[in-house]
JSON list of C-alpha atoms in Angstrom, two decimals:
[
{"chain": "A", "resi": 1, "resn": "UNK", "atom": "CA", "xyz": [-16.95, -7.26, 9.38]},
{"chain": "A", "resi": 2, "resn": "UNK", "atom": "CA", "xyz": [-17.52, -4.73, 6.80]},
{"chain": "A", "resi": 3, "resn": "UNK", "atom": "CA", "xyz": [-16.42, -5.53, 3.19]},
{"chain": "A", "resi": 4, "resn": "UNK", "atom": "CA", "xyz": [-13.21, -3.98, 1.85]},
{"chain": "A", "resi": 5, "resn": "UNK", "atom": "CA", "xyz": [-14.59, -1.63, -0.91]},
{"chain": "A", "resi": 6, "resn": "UNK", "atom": "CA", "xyz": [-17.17, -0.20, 2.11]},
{"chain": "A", "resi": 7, "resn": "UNK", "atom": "CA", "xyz": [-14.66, 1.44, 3.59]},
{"chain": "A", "resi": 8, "resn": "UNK", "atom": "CA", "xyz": [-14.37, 5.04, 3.36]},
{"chain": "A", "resi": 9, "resn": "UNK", "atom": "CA", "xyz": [-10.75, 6.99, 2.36]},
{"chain": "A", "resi": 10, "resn": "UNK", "atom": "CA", "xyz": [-8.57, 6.24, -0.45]},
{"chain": "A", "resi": 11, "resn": "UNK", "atom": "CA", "xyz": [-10.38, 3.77, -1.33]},
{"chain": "A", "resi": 12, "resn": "UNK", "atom": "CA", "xyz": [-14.06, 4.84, -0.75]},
{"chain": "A", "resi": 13, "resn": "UNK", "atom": "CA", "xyz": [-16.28, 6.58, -2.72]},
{"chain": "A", "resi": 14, "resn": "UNK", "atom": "CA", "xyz": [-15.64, 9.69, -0.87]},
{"chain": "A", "resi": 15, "resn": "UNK", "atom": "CA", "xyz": [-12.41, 10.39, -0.30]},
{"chain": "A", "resi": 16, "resn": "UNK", "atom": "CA", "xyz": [-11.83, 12.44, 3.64]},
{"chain": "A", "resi": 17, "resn": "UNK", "atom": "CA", "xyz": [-8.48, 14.24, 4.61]},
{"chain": "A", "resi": 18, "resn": "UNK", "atom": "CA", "xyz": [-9.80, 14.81, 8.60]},
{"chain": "A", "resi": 19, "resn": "UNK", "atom": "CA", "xyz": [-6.95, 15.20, 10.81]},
{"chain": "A", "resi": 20, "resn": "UNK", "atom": "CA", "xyz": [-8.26, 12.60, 13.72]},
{"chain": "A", "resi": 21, "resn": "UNK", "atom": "CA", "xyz": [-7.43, 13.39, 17.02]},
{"chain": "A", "resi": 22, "resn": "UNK", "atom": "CA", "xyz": [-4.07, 11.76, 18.21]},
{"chain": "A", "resi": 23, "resn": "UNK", "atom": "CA", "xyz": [-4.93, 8.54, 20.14]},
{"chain": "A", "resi": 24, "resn": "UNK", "atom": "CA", "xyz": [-3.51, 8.73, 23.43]},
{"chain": "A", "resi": 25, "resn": "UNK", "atom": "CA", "xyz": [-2.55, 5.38, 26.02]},
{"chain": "A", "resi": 26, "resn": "UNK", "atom": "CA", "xyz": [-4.58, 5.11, 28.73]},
{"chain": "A", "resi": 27, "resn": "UNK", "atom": "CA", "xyz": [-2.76, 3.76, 31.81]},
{"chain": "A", "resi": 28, "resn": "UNK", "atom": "CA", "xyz": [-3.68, 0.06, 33.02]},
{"chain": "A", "resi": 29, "resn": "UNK", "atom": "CA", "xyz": [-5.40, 0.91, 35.68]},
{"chain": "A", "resi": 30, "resn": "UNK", "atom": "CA", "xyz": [-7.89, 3.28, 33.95]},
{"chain": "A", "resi": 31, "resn": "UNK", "atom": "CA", "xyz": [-7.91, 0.71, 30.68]},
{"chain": "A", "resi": 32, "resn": "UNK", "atom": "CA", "xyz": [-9.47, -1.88, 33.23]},
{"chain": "A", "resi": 33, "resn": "UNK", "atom": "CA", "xyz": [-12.04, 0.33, 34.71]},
{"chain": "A", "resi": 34, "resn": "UNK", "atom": "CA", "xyz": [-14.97, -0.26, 32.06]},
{"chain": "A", "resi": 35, "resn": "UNK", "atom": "CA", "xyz": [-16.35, 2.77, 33.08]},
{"chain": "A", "resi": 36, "resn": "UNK", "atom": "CA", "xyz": [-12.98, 4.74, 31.76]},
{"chain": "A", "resi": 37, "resn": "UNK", "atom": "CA", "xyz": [-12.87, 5.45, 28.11]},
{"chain": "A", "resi": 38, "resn": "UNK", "atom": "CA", "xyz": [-10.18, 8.18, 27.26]},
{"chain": "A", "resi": 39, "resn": "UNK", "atom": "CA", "xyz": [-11.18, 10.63, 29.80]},
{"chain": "A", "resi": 40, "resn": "UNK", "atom": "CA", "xyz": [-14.34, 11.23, 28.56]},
{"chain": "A", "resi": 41, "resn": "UNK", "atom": "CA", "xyz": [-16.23, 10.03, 31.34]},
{"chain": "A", "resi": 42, "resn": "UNK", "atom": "CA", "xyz": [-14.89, 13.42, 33.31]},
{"chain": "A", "resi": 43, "resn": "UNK", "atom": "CA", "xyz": [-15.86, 15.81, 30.59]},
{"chain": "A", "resi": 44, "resn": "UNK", "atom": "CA", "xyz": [-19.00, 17.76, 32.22]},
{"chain": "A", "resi": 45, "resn": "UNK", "atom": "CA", "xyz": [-19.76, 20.34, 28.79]},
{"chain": "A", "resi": 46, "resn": "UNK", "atom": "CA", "xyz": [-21.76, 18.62, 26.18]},
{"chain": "A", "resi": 47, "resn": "UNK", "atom": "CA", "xyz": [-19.86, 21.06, 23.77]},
{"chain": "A", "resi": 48, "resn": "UNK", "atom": "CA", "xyz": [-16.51, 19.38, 24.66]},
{"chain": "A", "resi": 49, "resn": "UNK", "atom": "CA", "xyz": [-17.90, 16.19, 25.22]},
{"chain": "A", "resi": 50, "resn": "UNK", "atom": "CA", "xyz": [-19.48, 15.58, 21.51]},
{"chain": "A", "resi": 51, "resn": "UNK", "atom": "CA", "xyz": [-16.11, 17.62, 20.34]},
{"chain": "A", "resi": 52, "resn": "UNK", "atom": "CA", "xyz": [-13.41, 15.45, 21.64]},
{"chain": "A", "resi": 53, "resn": "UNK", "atom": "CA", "xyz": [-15.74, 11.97, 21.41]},
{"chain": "A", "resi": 54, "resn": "UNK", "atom": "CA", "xyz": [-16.21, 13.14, 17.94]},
{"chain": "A", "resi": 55, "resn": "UNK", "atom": "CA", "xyz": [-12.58, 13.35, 17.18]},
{"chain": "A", "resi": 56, "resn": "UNK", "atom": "CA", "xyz": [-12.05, 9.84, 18.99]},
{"chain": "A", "resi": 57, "resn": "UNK", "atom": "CA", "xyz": [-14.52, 8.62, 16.05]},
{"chain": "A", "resi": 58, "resn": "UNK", "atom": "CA", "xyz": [-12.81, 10.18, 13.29]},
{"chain": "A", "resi": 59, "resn": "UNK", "atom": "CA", "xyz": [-9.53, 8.87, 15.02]},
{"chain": "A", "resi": 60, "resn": "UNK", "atom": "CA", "xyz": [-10.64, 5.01, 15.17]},
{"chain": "A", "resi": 61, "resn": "UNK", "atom": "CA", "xyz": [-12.00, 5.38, 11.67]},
{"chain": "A", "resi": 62, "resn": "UNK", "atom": "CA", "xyz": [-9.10, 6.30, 10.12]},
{"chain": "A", "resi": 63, "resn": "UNK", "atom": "CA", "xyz": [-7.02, 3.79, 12.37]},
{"chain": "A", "resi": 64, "resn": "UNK", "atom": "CA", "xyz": [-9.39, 1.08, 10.83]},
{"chain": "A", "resi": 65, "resn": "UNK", "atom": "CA", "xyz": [-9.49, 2.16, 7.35]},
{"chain": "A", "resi": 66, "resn": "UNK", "atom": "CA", "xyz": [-5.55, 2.22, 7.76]},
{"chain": "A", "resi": 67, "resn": "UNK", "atom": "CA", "xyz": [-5.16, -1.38, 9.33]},
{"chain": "A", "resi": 68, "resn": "UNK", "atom": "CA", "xyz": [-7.93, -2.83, 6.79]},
{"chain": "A", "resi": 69, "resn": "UNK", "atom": "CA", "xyz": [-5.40, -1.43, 4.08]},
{"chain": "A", "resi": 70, "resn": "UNK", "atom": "CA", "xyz": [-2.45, -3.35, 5.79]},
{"chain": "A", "resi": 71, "resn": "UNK", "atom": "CA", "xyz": [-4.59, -6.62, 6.25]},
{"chain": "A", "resi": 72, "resn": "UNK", "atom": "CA", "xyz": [-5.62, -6.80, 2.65]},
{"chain": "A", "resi": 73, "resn": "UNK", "atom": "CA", "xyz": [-1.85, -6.46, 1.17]},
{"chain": "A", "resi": 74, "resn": "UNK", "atom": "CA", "xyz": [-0.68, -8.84, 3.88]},
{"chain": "A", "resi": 75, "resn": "UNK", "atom": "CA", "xyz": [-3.52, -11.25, 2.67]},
{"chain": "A", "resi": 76, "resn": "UNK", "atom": "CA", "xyz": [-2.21, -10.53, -1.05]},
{"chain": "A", "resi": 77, "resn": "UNK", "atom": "CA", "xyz": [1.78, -11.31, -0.29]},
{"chain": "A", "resi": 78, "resn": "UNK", "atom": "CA", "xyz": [0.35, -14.31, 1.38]},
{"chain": "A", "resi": 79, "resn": "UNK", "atom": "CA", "xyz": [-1.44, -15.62, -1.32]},
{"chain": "A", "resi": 80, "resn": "UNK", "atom": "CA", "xyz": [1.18, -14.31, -4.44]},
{"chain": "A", "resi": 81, "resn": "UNK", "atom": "CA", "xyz": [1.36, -17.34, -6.19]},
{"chain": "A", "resi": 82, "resn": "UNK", "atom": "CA", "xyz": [5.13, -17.20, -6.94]},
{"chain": "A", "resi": 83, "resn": "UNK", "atom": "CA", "xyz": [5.30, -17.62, -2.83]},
{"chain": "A", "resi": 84, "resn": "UNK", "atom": "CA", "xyz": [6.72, -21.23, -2.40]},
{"chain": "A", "resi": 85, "resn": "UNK", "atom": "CA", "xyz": [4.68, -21.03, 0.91]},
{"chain": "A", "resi": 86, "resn": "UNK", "atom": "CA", "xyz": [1.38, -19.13, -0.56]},
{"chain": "A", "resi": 87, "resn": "UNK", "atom": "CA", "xyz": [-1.69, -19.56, 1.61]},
{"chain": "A", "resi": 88, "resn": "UNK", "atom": "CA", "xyz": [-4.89, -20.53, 0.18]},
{"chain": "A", "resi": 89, "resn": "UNK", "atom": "CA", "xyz": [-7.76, -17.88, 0.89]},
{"chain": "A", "resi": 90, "resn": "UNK", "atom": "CA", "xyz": [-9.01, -20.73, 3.42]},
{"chain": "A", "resi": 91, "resn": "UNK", "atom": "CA", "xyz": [-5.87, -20.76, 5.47]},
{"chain": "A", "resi": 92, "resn": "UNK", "atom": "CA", "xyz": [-6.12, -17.29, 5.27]},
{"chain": "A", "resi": 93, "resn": "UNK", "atom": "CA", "xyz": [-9.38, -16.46, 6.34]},
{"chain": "A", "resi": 94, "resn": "UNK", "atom": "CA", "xyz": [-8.88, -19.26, 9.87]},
{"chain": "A", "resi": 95, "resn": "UNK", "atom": "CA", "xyz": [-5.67, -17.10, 10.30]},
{"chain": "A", "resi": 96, "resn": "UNK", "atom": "CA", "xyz": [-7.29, -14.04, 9.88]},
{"chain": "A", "resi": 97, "resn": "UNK", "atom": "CA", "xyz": [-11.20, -15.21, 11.52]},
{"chain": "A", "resi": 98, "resn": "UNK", "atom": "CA", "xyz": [-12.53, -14.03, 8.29]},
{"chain": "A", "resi": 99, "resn": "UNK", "atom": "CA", "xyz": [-15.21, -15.84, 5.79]},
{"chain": "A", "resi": 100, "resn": "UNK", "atom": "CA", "xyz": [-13.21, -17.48, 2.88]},
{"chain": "A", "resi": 101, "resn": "UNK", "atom": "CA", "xyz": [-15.20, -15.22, 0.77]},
{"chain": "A", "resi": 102, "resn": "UNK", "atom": "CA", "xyz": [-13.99, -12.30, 2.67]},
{"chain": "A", "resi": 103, "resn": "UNK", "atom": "CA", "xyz": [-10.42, -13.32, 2.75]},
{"chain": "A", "resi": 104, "resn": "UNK", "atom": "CA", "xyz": [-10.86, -13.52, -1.29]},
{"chain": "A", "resi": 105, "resn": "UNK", "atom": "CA", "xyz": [-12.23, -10.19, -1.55]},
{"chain": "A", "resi": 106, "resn": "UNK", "atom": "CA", "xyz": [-9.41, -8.82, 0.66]},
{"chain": "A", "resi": 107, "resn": "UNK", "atom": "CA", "xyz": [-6.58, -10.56, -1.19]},
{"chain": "A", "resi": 108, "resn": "UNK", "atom": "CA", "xyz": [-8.21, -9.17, -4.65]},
{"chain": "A", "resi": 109, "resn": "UNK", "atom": "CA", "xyz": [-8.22, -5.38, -2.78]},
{"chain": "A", "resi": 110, "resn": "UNK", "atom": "CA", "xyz": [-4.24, -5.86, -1.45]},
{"chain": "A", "resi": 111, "resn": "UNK", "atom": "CA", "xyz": [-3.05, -6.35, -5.04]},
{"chain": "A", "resi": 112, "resn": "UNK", "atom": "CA", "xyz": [-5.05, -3.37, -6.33]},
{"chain": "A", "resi": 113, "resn": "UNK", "atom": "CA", "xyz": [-3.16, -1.30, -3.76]},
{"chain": "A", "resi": 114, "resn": "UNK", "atom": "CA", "xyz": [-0.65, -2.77, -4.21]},
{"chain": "A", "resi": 115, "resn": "UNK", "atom": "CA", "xyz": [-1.02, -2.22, -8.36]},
{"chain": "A", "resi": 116, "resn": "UNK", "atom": "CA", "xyz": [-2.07, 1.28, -7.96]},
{"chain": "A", "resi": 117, "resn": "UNK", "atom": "CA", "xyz": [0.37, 2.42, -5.83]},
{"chain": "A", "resi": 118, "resn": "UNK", "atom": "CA", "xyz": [-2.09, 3.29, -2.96]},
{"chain": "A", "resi": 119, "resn": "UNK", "atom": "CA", "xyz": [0.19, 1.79, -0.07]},
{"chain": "A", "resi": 120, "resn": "UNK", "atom": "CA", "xyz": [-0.70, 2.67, 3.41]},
{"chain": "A", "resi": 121, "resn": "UNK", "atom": "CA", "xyz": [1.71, 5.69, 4.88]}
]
């Protein structure tokens, strides 16, 4: 798992503003086929193909970047020490199959967010 501050975006070094490509649902019965993966499977150009798989990139990047943010102030609130029921950065990490180390660094990220005023959208 990648550490917090690695993370491109707000947060990053390099800051991106790429619109990703919408991610669309897949029905069940093409989710299941391994072989299936957002209709790309069916695209014959190469042109279209790296297009539209590039866009799918850009689109789970984003989504990740976006979710990390949400982990790390969840794993702050948790851990506020004014919380009657604060989590330690151990219960944290087993809740959220992280390192303790990691959880730590994550908890320290969520209140700079939080402290800067960079919340997720």
């Amino acid at each position: 798992m990648p550490e917090p501050d690695a993370a491109q975006g707000r947060h990053g070094s390099a800051p991106r503003r790429l619109k990703p490509a919408p991610l669309l649902f897949e029905p069940a019965a093409a989710a299941s086929d391994e072989a299936h993966f957002f209709d790309l499977e069916s695209i014959e150009d190469p042109r279209e193909l790296l297009s539209r798989s590039t866009e799918l990139v850009l689109a789970f990047r984003a989504a990740t970047d976006r979710a990390m943010e949400f982990q790390a102030m969840a794993a702050a609130q948790l851990a506020d020490p004014r919380r009657f029921d604060r989590l330690t950065p151990a219960v944290i990490a087993e809740r959220a199959e992280w390192t303790e180390d990691y959880a730590k660094k994550m908890v320290e990220f969520g209140r700079e967010l939080m402290r800067s005023g960079e919340l997720p959208d």
